[in-house]
Short mmCIF file of C-alpha atoms in Angstrom, two decimals:
data_model
loop_
_atom_site.label_atom_id
_atom_site.label_comp_id
_atom_site.label_asym_id
_atom_site.label_seq_id
_atom_site.Cartn_x
_atom_site.Cartn_y
_atom_site.Cartn_z
CA UNK Y 1 -34.80 108.62 -100.81
CA UNK Y 2 -36.79 105.47 -100.00
CA UNK Y 3 -37.38 104.30 -96.48
CA UNK Y 4 -36.95 100.61 -95.75
CA UNK Y 5 -40.18 99.11 -94.43
CA UNK Y 6 -38.97 95.71 -93.30
CA UNK Y 7 -36.18 94.88 -90.90
CA UNK Y 8 -32.60 94.88 -92.06
CA UNK Y 9 -30.05 92.16 -91.30
CA UNK Y 10 -29.11 93.62 -87.89
CA UNK Y 11 -32.79 93.93 -86.92
CA UNK Y 12 -33.30 90.30 -87.93
CA UNK Y 13 -30.31 89.17 -85.84
CA UNK Y 14 -31.58 91.20 -82.87
CA UNK Y 15 -35.12 89.78 -83.15
CA UNK Y 16 -33.74 86.26 -83.48
CA UNK Y 17 -31.56 86.70 -80.40
CA UNK Y 18 -34.45 88.09 -78.34
CA UNK Y 19 -36.75 85.30 -79.52
CA UNK Y 20 -34.25 82.58 -78.65
CA UNK Y 21 -33.22 84.21 -75.33
CA UNK Y 22 -36.06 86.51 -74.24
CA UNK Y 23 -34.51 87.29 -70.83
CA UNK Y 24 -31.28 88.64 -72.28
CA UNK Y 25 -30.47 92.28 -71.52
CA UNK Y 26 -29.71 95.10 -73.92
CA UNK Y 27 -26.04 95.18 -72.95
CA UNK Y 28 -25.63 91.44 -73.60
CA UNK Y 29 -27.46 91.79 -76.92
CA UNK Y 30 -24.99 94.52 -77.90
CA UNK Y 31 -22.04 92.33 -76.93
CA UNK Y 32 -23.28 89.31 -78.89
CA UNK Y 33 -24.22 91.35 -81.93
CA UNK Y 34 -20.94 93.32 -81.77
CA UNK Y 35 -22.65 96.71 -81.83
CA UNK Y 36 -23.01 99.57 -79.35
CA UNK Y 37 -25.58 99.38 -76.56
CA UNK Y 38 -27.17 102.57 -77.90
CA UNK Y 39 -27.57 100.94 -81.31
CA UNK Y 40 -29.43 97.98 -79.80
CA UNK Y 41 -31.65 100.28 -77.73
CA UNK Y 42 -32.41 102.51 -80.72
CA UNK Y 43 -33.24 99.48 -82.87
CA UNK Y 44 -35.51 98.04 -80.16
CA UNK Y 45 -37.27 101.39 -79.77
CA UNK Y 46 -37.85 101.72 -83.53
CA UNK Y 47 -38.99 98.10 -83.93
CA UNK Y 48 -41.42 98.56 -81.04
CA UNK Y 49 -42.64 101.93 -82.32
CA UNK Y 50 -43.30 100.46 -85.78
CA UNK Y 51 -45.19 97.52 -84.26
CA UNK Y 52 -42.70 94.90 -85.45
CA UNK Y 53 -42.01 93.86 -81.85
CA UNK Y 54 -45.32 93.74 -80.03
CA UNK Y 55 -44.29 92.47 -76.62
CA UNK Y 56 -41.66 91.03 -74.34
CA UNK Y 57 -43.85 88.92 -72.08
CA UNK Y 58 -43.58 85.21 -71.48
CA UNK Y 59 -45.16 82.72 -73.85
CA UNK Y 60 -47.70 80.72 -71.83
CA UNK Y 61 -48.68 77.14 -72.65
CA UNK Y 62 -52.43 76.58 -72.26
CA UNK Y 63 -51.76 72.83 -72.00
CA UNK Y 64 -49.42 73.38 -69.04
CA UNK Y 65 -52.23 75.36 -67.39
CA UNK Y 66 -54.54 72.36 -67.76
CA UNK Y 67 -56.19 73.35 -71.06
CA UNK Y 68 -55.06 70.41 -73.19
CA UNK Y 69 -57.74 70.62 -75.89
CA UNK Y 70 -57.35 73.14 -78.71
CA UNK Y 71 -60.15 73.74 -81.19
CA UNK Y 72 -60.98 76.13 -83.98
CA UNK Y 73 -64.49 77.54 -84.21
CA UNK Y 74 -66.00 79.15 -87.27
CA UNK Y 75 -68.82 81.46 -86.26
CA UNK Y 76 -71.60 82.80 -88.45
CA UNK Y 77 -73.12 85.98 -87.06
CA UNK Y 78 -76.50 87.60 -87.53
CA UNK Y 79 -75.63 90.43 -89.86
CA UNK Y 80 -78.12 92.88 -88.37
CA UNK Y 81 -76.45 92.54 -84.94
CA UNK Y 82 -72.94 93.15 -86.27
CA UNK Y 83 -69.66 91.60 -85.26
CA UNK Y 84 -68.83 94.13 -82.53
CA UNK Y 85 -71.34 92.69 -80.04
CA UNK Y 86 -70.18 89.15 -80.76
CA UNK Y 87 -66.54 90.18 -80.48
CA UNK Y 88 -67.19 91.78 -77.08
CA UNK Y 89 -68.96 88.59 -75.99
CA UNK Y 90 -66.02 86.44 -77.13
CA UNK Y 91 -63.54 88.72 -75.34
CA UNK Y 92 -65.29 87.87 -72.06
CA UNK Y 93 -64.61 84.14 -72.52
CA UNK Y 94 -61.11 83.30 -71.17
CA UNK Y 95 -60.84 80.16 -73.30
CA UNK Y 96 -61.07 82.20 -76.52
CA UNK Y 97 -57.40 82.81 -77.29
CA UNK Y 98 -57.88 84.75 -80.51
CA UNK Y 99 -60.59 85.71 -82.98
CA UNK Y 100 -60.30 86.92 -86.56
CA UNK Y 101 -62.83 88.10 -89.11
CA UNK Y 102 -62.54 85.82 -92.13
CA UNK Y 103 -63.81 85.33 -95.64
CA UNK Y 104 -65.76 82.26 -96.65
CA UNK Y 105 -68.82 80.62 -95.14
CA UNK Y 106 -68.15 81.97 -91.65
CA UNK Y 107 -67.65 85.46 -90.31
CA UNK Y 108 -65.25 84.87 -87.41
CA UNK Y 109 -62.61 82.22 -86.76
CA UNK Y 110 -61.55 81.59 -83.16
CA UNK Y 111 -58.86 79.50 -81.56
CA UNK Y 112 -60.16 78.21 -78.27
CA UNK Y 113 -58.96 75.85 -75.55
CA UNK Y 114 -60.66 73.69 -72.94
CA UNK Y 115 -59.67 71.31 -70.19
CA UNK Y 116 -61.28 68.23 -71.77
CA UNK Y 117 -63.52 67.33 -74.70
CA UNK Y 118 -66.49 67.45 -72.32
CA UNK Y 119 -65.39 70.91 -71.15
CA UNK Y 120 -65.20 71.96 -74.79
CA UNK Y 121 -69.00 71.68 -74.90
CA UNK Y 122 -69.25 74.22 -72.07
CA UNK Y 123 -66.99 76.66 -73.93
CA UNK Y 124 -68.93 76.24 -77.19
CA UNK Y 125 -72.23 76.69 -75.34
CA UNK Y 126 -70.91 79.93 -73.91
CA UNK Y 127 -69.79 81.10 -77.36
CA UNK Y 128 -73.17 80.42 -78.99
CA UNK Y 129 -75.08 82.02 -76.11
CA UNK Y 130 -74.65 85.42 -77.76
CA UNK Y 131 -77.77 86.57 -79.61
CA UNK Y 132 -75.51 87.67 -82.43
CA UNK Y 133 -74.23 84.13 -83.08
CA UNK Y 134 -76.30 82.27 -85.64
CA UNK Y 135 -74.20 79.11 -85.96
CA UNK Y 136 -70.83 77.71 -84.92
CA UNK Y 137 -68.78 74.92 -86.42
CA UNK Y 138 -65.93 73.41 -84.42
CA UNK Y 139 -62.92 71.30 -85.32
CA UNK Y 140 -60.65 69.84 -82.66
CA UNK Y 141 -56.90 70.03 -83.20
CA UNK Y 142 -55.26 66.63 -82.74
CA UNK Y 143 -51.60 67.68 -82.60
CA UNK Y 144 -49.63 70.82 -83.29
CA UNK Y 145 -47.39 70.25 -86.28
CA UNK Y 146 -45.85 73.71 -86.59
CA UNK Y 147 -46.07 75.98 -83.55
CA UNK Y 148 -46.76 79.69 -83.98
CA UNK Y 149 -43.58 81.20 -85.36
CA UNK Y 150 -42.37 84.42 -86.89
CA UNK Y 151 -38.59 84.01 -87.23
CA UNK Y 152 -38.79 82.62 -90.79
CA UNK Y 153 -40.78 85.75 -91.75
CA UNK Y 154 -38.22 88.01 -90.08
CA UNK Y 155 -35.40 86.33 -92.02
CA UNK Y 156 -37.29 86.60 -95.30
CA UNK Y 157 -38.28 90.23 -94.71
CA UNK Y 158 -34.66 91.17 -93.96
CA UNK Y 159 -33.46 89.90 -97.33
#
């Protein structure tokens, strides 16, 4: 007997509903999906347990908070210092929204925000102040063409 790894069609419909209407309750989800409340709750529990659903919090717009500049920074680290110290340093900078280890010429890729282009210099200066950072290269995002999304993946995985 093989166990399905990805979501099935009902899981996909549930995730889509919760993504489109994140404040909807379990009972209303059950009504709209035409399944029992217990089914919805069990599916939510399993999807959360498996790490498919990672949170139910609000999506916050950095721009609406006054951080209208988005940039991507590629960081090269001093190999003898290791990435852990640099990662801890980056975690202390509120404008660093995410950081990933990457392949290629850099070691870490970060998405950062700032209030203005001039403020971006302050954020970059703070990033490179770590002894473990050897070099940083920054590109400024001009406009978001496709916002972060996962629903197309959910639909594909359910097929």
